[in-house]
Short mmCIF file of C-alpha atoms in Angstrom, two decimals:
data_model
loop_
_atom_site.label_atom_id
_atom_site.label_comp_id
_atom_site.label_asym_id
_atom_site.label_seq_id
_atom_site.Cartn_x
_atom_site.Cartn_y
_atom_site.Cartn_z
CA ARG A 1 16.89 58.47 24.14
CA ARG A 2 16.19 56.45 27.27
CA ARG A 3 12.49 56.53 26.45
CA GLN A 4 13.11 55.37 22.85
CA HIS A 5 15.41 52.65 24.11
CA ARG A 6 12.78 51.49 26.60
CA LEU A 7 10.09 51.47 23.88
CA ARG A 8 12.35 49.40 21.60
CA ARG A 9 12.90 46.91 24.42
CA ILE A 10 9.15 46.69 25.02
CA GLU A 11 8.52 46.15 21.31
CA LEU A 12 11.20 43.46 21.15
CA GLY A 13 9.69 41.79 24.20
CA HIS A 14 6.29 41.74 22.53
CA ARG A 15 7.79 40.17 19.40
CA VAL A 16 9.53 37.44 21.38
CA HIS A 17 6.36 36.85 23.35
CA ARG A 18 4.28 36.55 20.16
CA HIS A 19 6.82 34.12 18.70
CA LEU A 20 6.76 31.98 21.84
CA CYS A 21 2.96 32.06 21.89
CA LEU A 22 2.83 30.94 18.26
CA SER A 23 5.30 28.12 18.92
CA PHE A 24 3.33 27.14 21.99
CA GLU A 25 0.07 27.16 20.04
CA ASN A 26 1.56 25.07 17.21
CA MET A 27 2.84 22.56 19.72
CA LEU A 28 -0.55 22.26 21.34
CA ARG A 29 -2.20 21.83 17.94
CA GLY A 30 0.26 19.08 17.05
CA LYS A 31 2.04 21.08 14.32
CA LEU A 32 5.30 21.44 16.22
CA PHE A 33 7.03 18.80 18.27
CA PRO A 34 9.47 19.61 21.05
CA ASN A 35 13.12 18.99 20.43
CA GLU A 36 15.71 19.58 23.11
CA MET A 37 16.09 23.30 22.39
CA SER A 38 12.38 24.10 22.24
CA VAL A 39 11.79 22.12 25.41
CA ARG A 40 14.28 24.27 27.32
CA CYS A 41 12.76 27.49 25.96
CA LEU A 42 9.22 26.42 26.81
CA SER A 43 10.25 25.24 30.26
CA ALA A 44 11.75 28.65 30.96
CA ALA A 45 8.92 30.60 29.34
CA GLY A 46 6.02 28.42 30.48
CA THR A 47 5.00 30.62 33.39
CA THR A 48 5.03 33.79 31.28
CA LEU A 49 3.07 32.11 28.49
CA ALA A 50 0.48 30.88 30.96
CA ARG A 51 -0.29 34.51 31.83
CA SER A 52 -1.03 35.36 28.20
CA PRO A 53 -4.80 35.98 27.88
CA ALA A 54 -4.88 34.59 24.33
CA VAL A 55 -3.05 31.39 25.25
CA GLN A 56 -5.01 30.97 28.46
CA ALA A 57 -8.35 31.48 26.72
CA ASN A 58 -7.70 28.93 23.97
CA PHE A 59 -5.49 26.35 25.65
CA GLY A 60 -5.98 26.73 29.40
CA PRO A 61 -6.82 23.05 30.05
CA HIS A 62 -3.63 21.92 28.28
CA LEU A 63 -1.11 24.33 29.79
CA ALA A 64 -0.20 22.39 32.90
CA SER A 65 0.25 19.09 31.09
CA LEU A 66 2.41 20.56 28.35
CA ARG A 67 4.60 22.51 30.77
CA GLY A 68 4.94 19.31 32.77
CA VAL A 69 6.04 17.38 29.68
CA ALA A 70 8.49 20.16 28.75
CA VAL A 71 10.09 20.13 32.19
CA PHE A 72 10.05 16.34 32.22
CA GLN A 73 11.79 16.13 28.85
CA SER A 74 14.51 18.49 30.02
CA HIS A 75 15.47 16.38 33.01
CA ARG A 76 14.24 12.83 32.58
CA ARG A 77 16.84 10.12 32.18
CA VAL A 78 16.58 6.39 31.63
CA LEU A 79 18.40 4.85 34.55
CA SER A 80 20.84 2.17 33.51
CA GLY A 81 23.02 0.71 36.22
CA SER A 82 25.35 3.40 37.46
CA SER A 83 24.88 5.57 34.35
CA THR A 84 22.00 7.70 33.08
CA ILE A 85 20.95 8.00 29.44
CA PRO A 86 18.91 11.02 28.27
CA LEU A 87 15.56 10.01 26.83
CA GLY A 88 15.54 10.08 23.03
CA THR A 89 19.27 9.39 22.69
CA ILE A 90 20.23 7.70 19.40
CA LYS A 91 22.79 5.02 20.19
CA THR A 92 23.75 1.62 18.78
CA ASP A 93 25.94 0.43 21.65
CA TRP A 94 23.19 -0.60 24.05
CA SER A 95 24.17 -3.37 26.43
CA LYS A 96 21.73 -6.20 27.01
CA GLU A 97 21.60 -5.18 30.68
CA GLU A 98 20.54 -1.63 29.76
CA ILE A 99 17.73 -2.87 27.52
CA SER A 100 16.67 -5.40 30.14
CA GLU A 101 16.39 -2.66 32.74
CA ILE A 102 14.24 -0.56 30.40
CA TYR A 103 12.06 -3.55 29.43
CA ASN A 104 11.42 -4.56 33.04
CA ARG A 105 10.38 -1.13 34.33
CA PRO A 106 6.85 -0.66 35.73
CA LEU A 107 4.60 -0.64 32.67
CA LEU A 108 3.04 2.80 33.11
CA GLU A 109 6.44 4.44 33.66
CA LEU A 110 7.78 2.61 30.63
CA VAL A 111 4.88 3.77 28.44
CA PHE A 112 5.21 7.34 29.70
CA ASP A 113 8.91 7.46 28.83
CA ALA A 114 8.27 5.86 25.44
CA ALA A 115 5.55 8.43 24.73
CA VAL A 116 8.01 11.25 25.48
CA VAL A 117 10.62 9.74 23.14
CA HIS A 118 7.95 9.26 20.47
CA ARG A 119 7.01 12.95 20.60
CA LEU A 120 10.64 14.02 20.35
CA HIS A 121 11.07 12.28 16.99
CA HIS A 122 7.62 11.73 15.47
CA ASN A 123 4.20 13.27 15.04
CA PRO A 124 2.26 11.28 17.69
CA ARG A 125 -1.01 11.55 15.77
CA GLN A 126 0.32 10.08 12.54
CA VAL A 127 0.07 6.33 11.95
CA GLN A 128 1.03 4.90 8.57
CA GLN A 129 -1.29 2.45 6.87
CA ALA A 130 0.51 -0.25 4.89
CA THR A 131 -0.90 -3.07 2.79
CA LEU A 132 0.69 -6.54 2.67
CA LEU A 133 0.09 -8.90 -0.25
CA SER A 134 1.30 -12.48 -0.65
CA ILE A 135 2.54 -12.55 -4.24
CA LYS A 136 3.68 -16.18 -3.98
CA THR A 137 1.93 -18.38 -1.42
CA GLY A 138 2.92 -21.80 -0.06
CA GLY A 139 5.61 -24.30 -1.04
CA CYS A 140 8.36 -22.69 1.04
CA PRO A 141 11.30 -25.05 1.78
CA GLU A 142 12.07 -23.33 5.12
CA THR A 143 11.05 -24.88 8.47
CA CYS A 144 9.80 -21.87 10.46
CA SER A 145 7.58 -23.54 13.07
CA TYR A 146 5.14 -20.60 13.19
CA CYS A 147 4.54 -20.41 9.44
CA SER A 148 1.72 -22.11 7.56
CA GLN A 149 3.50 -21.78 4.20
CA SER A 150 6.23 -24.35 4.83
CA SER A 151 6.07 -27.35 2.50
CA LYS A 152 7.17 -29.55 5.43
CA TRP A 153 3.69 -29.48 7.00
CA SER A 154 1.53 -28.36 4.09
CA LYS A 155 -0.73 -31.43 4.50
CA ASP A 156 -1.51 -30.40 8.07
CA THR A 157 -2.11 -26.74 7.20
CA GLN A 158 -3.96 -27.48 3.95
CA MET A 159 -1.73 -24.90 2.27
CA LYS A 160 -1.22 -25.50 -1.44
CA ALA A 161 1.72 -24.03 -3.29
CA GLU A 162 0.66 -21.33 -5.74
CA LYS A 163 2.43 -19.66 -8.64
CA LEU A 164 3.88 -16.15 -8.51
CA LEU A 165 1.15 -13.63 -9.27
CA ASP A 166 1.28 -11.74 -12.56
CA LEU A 167 2.31 -8.10 -12.76
CA ASP A 168 -1.13 -6.69 -13.58
CA SER A 169 -2.85 -8.42 -10.65
CA VAL A 170 -0.31 -7.10 -8.19
CA PHE A 171 -0.39 -3.57 -9.62
CA ASP A 172 -4.20 -3.59 -9.46
CA ALA A 173 -4.01 -4.59 -5.78
CA ALA A 174 -1.55 -1.76 -5.15
CA LEU A 175 -3.84 0.74 -6.89
CA LYS A 176 -6.76 -0.30 -4.70
CA ALA A 177 -4.61 -0.07 -1.57
CA HIS A 178 -3.43 3.40 -2.58
CA GLU A 179 -7.00 4.56 -3.18
CA ALA A 180 -8.03 3.15 0.21
CA GLY A 181 -5.39 5.21 1.98
CA SER A 182 -2.31 2.99 2.23
CA SER A 183 0.96 4.82 1.62
CA ARG A 184 3.15 1.71 1.72
CA PHE A 185 2.77 -1.52 -0.25
CA CYS A 186 4.52 -4.68 0.92
CA MET A 187 4.92 -7.89 -1.08
CA GLY A 188 5.84 -11.27 0.36
CA ALA A 189 7.00 -14.38 -1.51
CA ALA A 190 7.29 -17.79 0.17
CA TRP A 191 10.83 -18.40 -1.05
CA ARG A 192 14.08 -19.28 0.62
CA GLY A 193 15.39 -16.55 -1.66
CA PRO A 194 15.22 -15.42 -5.31
CA SER A 195 18.10 -17.78 -6.14
CA GLN A 196 15.69 -20.65 -5.47
CA VAL A 197 13.41 -19.75 -8.39
CA GLY A 198 15.67 -18.34 -11.08
CA PRO A 199 15.95 -14.99 -12.86
CA LYS A 200 12.60 -14.81 -14.69
CA GLN A 201 10.45 -14.75 -11.56
CA PHE A 202 12.78 -12.34 -9.81
CA GLU A 203 12.65 -10.13 -12.92
CA ARG A 204 8.87 -10.02 -12.58
CA VAL A 205 9.18 -8.93 -8.94
CA LEU A 206 11.54 -6.14 -10.01
CA ASP A 207 8.89 -4.96 -12.47
CA MET A 208 6.30 -4.98 -9.69
CA VAL A 209 8.55 -2.85 -7.52
CA SER A 210 9.16 -0.25 -10.23
CA LYS A 211 5.56 0.04 -11.36
CA ILE A 212 4.16 0.35 -7.83
CA ARG A 213 6.86 2.82 -6.82
CA SER A 214 5.73 5.04 -9.70
CA LEU A 215 2.46 5.54 -7.77
CA GLY A 216 4.37 7.52 -5.14
CA MET A 217 4.02 4.73 -2.59
CA GLU A 218 6.75 3.28 -0.42
CA VAL A 219 7.48 -0.27 -1.61
CA CYS A 220 8.71 -3.09 0.60
CA THR A 221 9.37 -6.75 -0.23
CA THR A 222 10.21 -9.86 1.74
CA LEU A 223 11.71 -12.50 -0.53
CA GLY A 224 14.05 -14.44 1.74
CA MET A 225 17.83 -14.39 1.62
CA LEU A 226 19.52 -12.14 -0.96
CA THR A 227 22.84 -12.02 -2.74
CA THR A 228 24.68 -8.72 -3.06
CA GLU A 229 23.69 -8.49 -6.74
CA GLN A 230 20.00 -9.12 -6.00
CA ALA A 231 19.98 -6.41 -3.33
CA GLN A 232 21.50 -3.95 -5.81
CA GLN A 233 18.92 -4.88 -8.47
CA LEU A 234 16.10 -4.22 -6.01
CA LYS A 235 17.58 -0.83 -5.20
CA GLN A 236 17.81 0.08 -8.89
CA ALA A 237 14.19 -1.02 -9.38
CA GLY A 238 13.12 1.55 -6.76
CA LEU A 239 12.65 -0.57 -3.63
CA SER A 240 12.19 1.58 -0.52
CA CYS A 241 12.61 -1.07 2.16
CA TYR A 242 13.36 -4.77 2.53
CA ASN A 243 11.79 -6.87 5.28
CA HIS A 244 13.90 -9.59 6.87
CA ASN A 245 12.81 -10.33 10.43
CA VAL A 246 15.21 -11.88 12.91
CA ASP A 247 12.12 -13.26 14.70
CA THR A 248 13.56 -13.73 18.21
CA SER A 249 16.83 -13.86 20.15
CA LYS A 250 19.87 -15.63 18.75
CA GLU A 251 19.73 -18.14 21.60
CA PHE A 252 16.07 -19.10 20.99
CA TYR A 253 16.26 -19.04 17.20
CA PRO A 254 17.32 -22.72 16.70
CA LYS A 255 14.07 -23.75 18.43
CA ILE A 256 12.09 -21.92 15.74
CA THR A 257 13.78 -23.16 12.58
CA SER A 258 16.56 -25.53 11.54
CA SER A 259 16.76 -24.59 7.85
CA ARG A 260 18.81 -21.41 8.30
CA THR A 261 20.93 -19.67 10.90
CA TYR A 262 20.62 -16.37 12.73
CA ASP A 263 23.86 -15.16 11.14
CA GLU A 264 22.40 -15.78 7.68
CA ARG A 265 19.54 -13.43 8.57
CA LEU A 266 21.99 -10.77 9.70
CA ASP A 267 24.06 -11.28 6.53
CA THR A 268 21.08 -10.44 4.29
CA ILE A 269 20.26 -7.41 6.43
CA GLY A 270 23.84 -6.20 5.93
CA LYS A 271 23.60 -6.65 2.15
CA VAL A 272 20.32 -4.71 2.06
CA ARG A 273 21.84 -1.84 4.05
CA ASP A 274 24.98 -1.80 1.87
CA ALA A 275 22.77 -1.51 -1.23
CA GLY A 276 21.19 1.65 0.18
CA ILE A 277 17.78 0.09 0.85
CA GLY A 278 15.93 0.77 4.09
CA VAL A 279 15.96 -2.16 6.51
CA CYS A 280 12.70 -3.49 7.93
CA SER A 281 13.42 -6.02 10.66
CA GLY A 282 11.57 -7.04 13.78
CA GLY A 283 10.28 -10.13 15.48
CA ILE A 284 7.39 -12.26 16.64
CA ILE A 285 6.24 -12.21 20.24
CA GLY A 286 4.70 -15.37 21.72
CA LEU A 287 6.77 -18.13 20.11
CA GLY A 288 7.27 -19.77 23.49
CA GLU A 289 10.24 -17.56 24.29
CA LYS A 290 11.04 -16.05 27.69
CA HIS A 291 11.19 -12.35 28.50
CA GLY A 292 14.97 -12.51 28.22
CA ASP A 293 14.61 -13.63 24.60
CA ARG A 294 12.47 -10.57 23.87
CA VAL A 295 15.21 -8.43 25.37
CA GLY A 296 17.70 -10.32 23.18
CA LEU A 297 15.61 -9.65 20.07
CA LEU A 298 15.46 -5.92 20.77
CA HIS A 299 19.17 -5.87 21.67
CA THR A 300 20.03 -7.41 18.27
CA LEU A 301 18.02 -4.76 16.42
CA ALA A 302 19.14 -1.80 18.56
CA THR A 303 22.83 -2.67 18.14
CA LEU A 304 22.89 -3.04 14.36
CA PRO A 305 25.33 -0.56 12.73
CA GLU A 306 22.24 1.55 11.96
CA HIS A 307 18.82 1.15 13.50
CA PRO A 308 16.27 -0.39 11.12
CA GLU A 309 14.03 2.07 9.30
CA SER A 310 11.13 -0.14 10.37
CA VAL A 311 10.69 -2.47 13.34
CA PRO A 312 7.62 -4.72 13.00
CA ILE A 313 6.34 -6.09 16.32
CA ASN A 314 4.23 -9.16 15.50
CA ALA A 315 2.09 -11.24 17.83
CA LEU A 316 2.04 -14.96 17.09
CA VAL A 317 -1.01 -16.11 15.15
CA ALA A 318 -0.94 -19.86 15.74
CA VAL A 319 -2.23 -21.30 12.47
CA GLU A 320 -3.77 -24.74 12.76
CA GLY A 321 -1.40 -27.47 11.57
CA THR A 322 1.84 -25.59 12.31
CA PRO A 323 4.21 -27.08 14.92
CA LEU A 324 3.63 -24.22 17.36
CA ALA A 325 -0.15 -24.62 17.12
CA LYS A 326 0.19 -28.35 17.77
CA MET A 327 2.28 -27.55 20.84
CA GLY A 328 -0.50 -25.32 22.12
CA VAL A 329 1.70 -22.19 22.19
CA LYS A 330 -0.38 -19.12 22.95
CA GLY A 331 0.20 -15.62 21.61
CA PRO A 332 1.16 -12.71 23.87
CA THR A 333 -1.22 -10.58 25.90
CA GLY A 334 -1.98 -7.05 24.84
CA MET A 335 0.13 -5.59 27.64
CA GLU A 336 3.10 -7.76 26.61
CA MET A 337 2.83 -6.22 23.15
CA VAL A 338 2.69 -2.74 24.71
CA ARG A 339 5.86 -3.48 26.70
CA CYS A 340 7.74 -4.62 23.59
CA VAL A 341 6.57 -1.62 21.54
CA ALA A 342 7.60 0.81 24.30
CA THR A 343 11.06 -0.74 24.69
CA ALA A 344 11.58 -0.67 20.92
CA ARG A 345 10.60 3.01 20.83
CA ILE A 346 13.02 4.01 23.60
CA THR A 347 15.97 2.04 22.23
CA MET A 348 15.36 2.93 18.55
CA PRO A 349 13.83 6.43 18.72
CA LYS A 350 13.69 7.25 14.99
CA ALA A 351 12.53 3.86 13.72
CA ASN A 352 8.97 3.31 12.56
CA VAL A 353 7.58 0.78 15.03
CA ARG A 354 4.99 -1.25 13.17
CA LEU A 355 2.11 -2.95 14.98
CA SER A 356 1.86 -5.91 12.64
CA ALA A 357 0.44 -9.46 12.74
CA GLY A 358 -1.92 -10.41 15.56
CA ARG A 359 -3.52 -6.98 15.88
CA LEU A 360 -6.93 -8.59 15.41
CA GLU A 361 -6.62 -10.03 18.92
CA LEU A 362 -5.97 -6.61 20.50
CA SER A 363 -8.80 -4.49 21.86
CA LEU A 364 -9.17 -0.83 20.90
CA ALA A 365 -7.75 0.16 24.31
CA GLU A 366 -4.73 -2.13 23.87
CA GLN A 367 -4.05 -0.74 20.40
CA ALA A 368 -4.36 2.78 21.81
CA MET A 369 -1.76 1.90 24.45
CA CYS A 370 0.56 0.65 21.70
CA PHE A 371 0.18 3.93 19.80
CA MET A 372 0.82 5.87 23.01
CA ALA A 373 3.94 3.75 23.56
CA GLY A 374 5.31 4.62 20.13
CA ALA A 375 3.76 2.40 17.45
CA ASN A 376 3.20 4.47 14.31
CA SER A 377 2.24 2.02 11.60
CA ILE A 378 -0.33 -0.73 11.02
CA PHE A 379 -1.20 -3.15 8.26
CA ALA A 380 -4.56 -2.27 6.75
CA GLY A 381 -6.78 -4.72 4.91
CA ASP A 382 -8.54 -7.92 5.91
CA LYS A 383 -5.62 -10.30 5.26
CA LEU A 384 -1.89 -10.51 6.05
CA LEU A 385 -0.23 -13.08 3.77
CA THR A 386 -2.30 -16.07 5.00
CA THR A 387 -3.80 -14.84 8.29
CA PRO A 388 -6.86 -12.61 8.93
CA ASN A 389 -6.47 -8.93 9.81
CA ASN A 390 -8.64 -6.04 10.97
CA GLU A 391 -11.23 -4.70 8.51
CA ARG A 392 -10.52 -1.28 6.97
CA ASP A 393 -13.82 0.08 8.28
CA ASP A 394 -12.86 -0.93 11.82
CA ASP A 395 -9.51 0.83 11.44
CA LYS A 396 -11.22 3.92 10.07
CA GLU A 397 -13.45 4.02 13.14
CA MET A 398 -10.43 3.52 15.41
CA PHE A 399 -8.58 6.41 13.75
CA GLU A 400 -11.60 8.65 14.32
CA ILE A 401 -12.02 7.65 17.97
CA LEU A 402 -8.32 8.09 18.78
CA GLY A 403 -7.84 11.23 16.68
CA LEU A 404 -5.21 9.59 14.47
CA GLU A 405 -4.33 10.62 10.94
CA ASN A 406 -2.71 8.73 8.10
CA LYS A 407 1.05 9.16 7.88
CA PRO A 408 2.09 10.00 4.31
CA ALA A 409 4.71 8.11 2.31
CA PHE A 410 8.31 9.18 2.85
CA ASN A 411 7.25 11.27 5.87
CA GLY A 412 5.54 13.75 3.57
CA LYS A 413 8.70 14.40 1.56
CA PRO A 414 8.10 12.62 -1.77
CA GLU A 415 11.13 11.03 -3.35
CA PRO A 416 10.95 11.46 -7.16
CA PHE A 417 11.15 8.19 -9.05
CA GLU A 418 11.09 7.42 -12.74
CA ILE A 419 10.92 3.82 -13.87
CA PRO A 420 14.35 2.94 -15.35
CA GLN A 421 14.31 2.35 -19.10
CA SER A 422 15.28 -1.29 -18.67
CA ARG A 423 12.30 -1.80 -16.37
CA VAL A 424 9.98 0.06 -18.77
CA GLU A 425 10.94 -2.31 -21.55
CA SER A 426 10.48 -5.32 -19.30
CA ILE A 427 7.06 -4.14 -18.14
CA GLU A 428 5.95 -3.50 -21.74
CA ARG A 429 7.10 -6.98 -22.79
CA ARG A 430 5.13 -8.56 -19.95
CA ALA A 431 2.02 -6.50 -20.81
CA SER A 432 2.25 -7.61 -24.44
CA ALA A 433 2.73 -11.23 -23.47
CA ALA A 434 -0.27 -11.07 -21.10
CA ALA A 435 -2.43 -9.49 -23.81
CA ALA A 436 -1.43 -12.16 -26.35
CA SER A 437 -2.14 -14.92 -23.81
CA SER A 438 -5.59 -13.57 -22.96
CA SER A 439 -6.57 -13.13 -26.64
CA ALA A 440 -5.44 -16.69 -27.41
#
């Protein structure tokens, strides 16, 4: 009996060992990412696993680094005054002092911590490619001093107001983006809000949302300020996410625009969230703000009732003729972008941190640092609204060099969507009207 009992214990030990080896192998191959429980198990079992001939033969060079990360994740804390906060903690009650302390840490330590948080909640190799299309360019009544589409300085920027694009043109652009590898399609209209233009144009945007969503892509729009009813209509049309950037800190915001208030931005974000639509909200770095304003921006986002689904980190692209370009304001350095990305990742662990406008000015090494620090989305295509962007071929080469892979829509868990009957009828009417117009 003792012998049988000993044999059963040996067999059980082999099974546990095989299971740990498989988990270890999957983690090294990037198929499994360490949560708190697996980190503790691997920390405890690391020495035993290292003795396994199979593991040692295949993954010897990686063993020390992974065990080090596992131990690090088990014990590392973000220091914050007299308290300590475990890395990867989801919280919405950050103080500005806590975020400031994180933001101002030595850069390499900050990036290392952000990379750990990133691996706790995301696949570090996956970066989503999104496409952004301006569906209505120019003629905006707002006074955002960084934007070339404002009617207030259109003579200086040589930006002419254009009509809202038709449904077929936008859908064709979405099809091409989907075929090129984008899993998210974003549409921007230079409006103060849909109320500015009336129901017919907004109805067309709703049709765009529904038809593009039927491709299995995530769909995002940025249309300005919304009413509660408009937010609900977008949700019913199938909108995945709504972009409404807060741009900078509340204190610095009046220096950027005088046509709306910070609280109005937050009000629209609240209406979007209440409608059940994902919130996409971030800011622009390099508007002439101080480091404290960047901390204030991140504090605003990290203390919303729920963290945004997406946090775009944009670098200023000073378009000739805009007030900021006339003032000679320069965009941020690559390392300043890295610092902002890393702080966003630590304070909003589950959000998708999007490396957005201004990426053309970043070197491959600077972009790699941003991905290491937690960025997991880019805009693909040679144009962002009205400013140039990286070529798709360049991004393809970057993905190959860095070993990145395209992040699928909805994190690889497709959300079924059927175009509502009301939208089907609307789309068919527009198709018929377009056909009649072209034949005439």
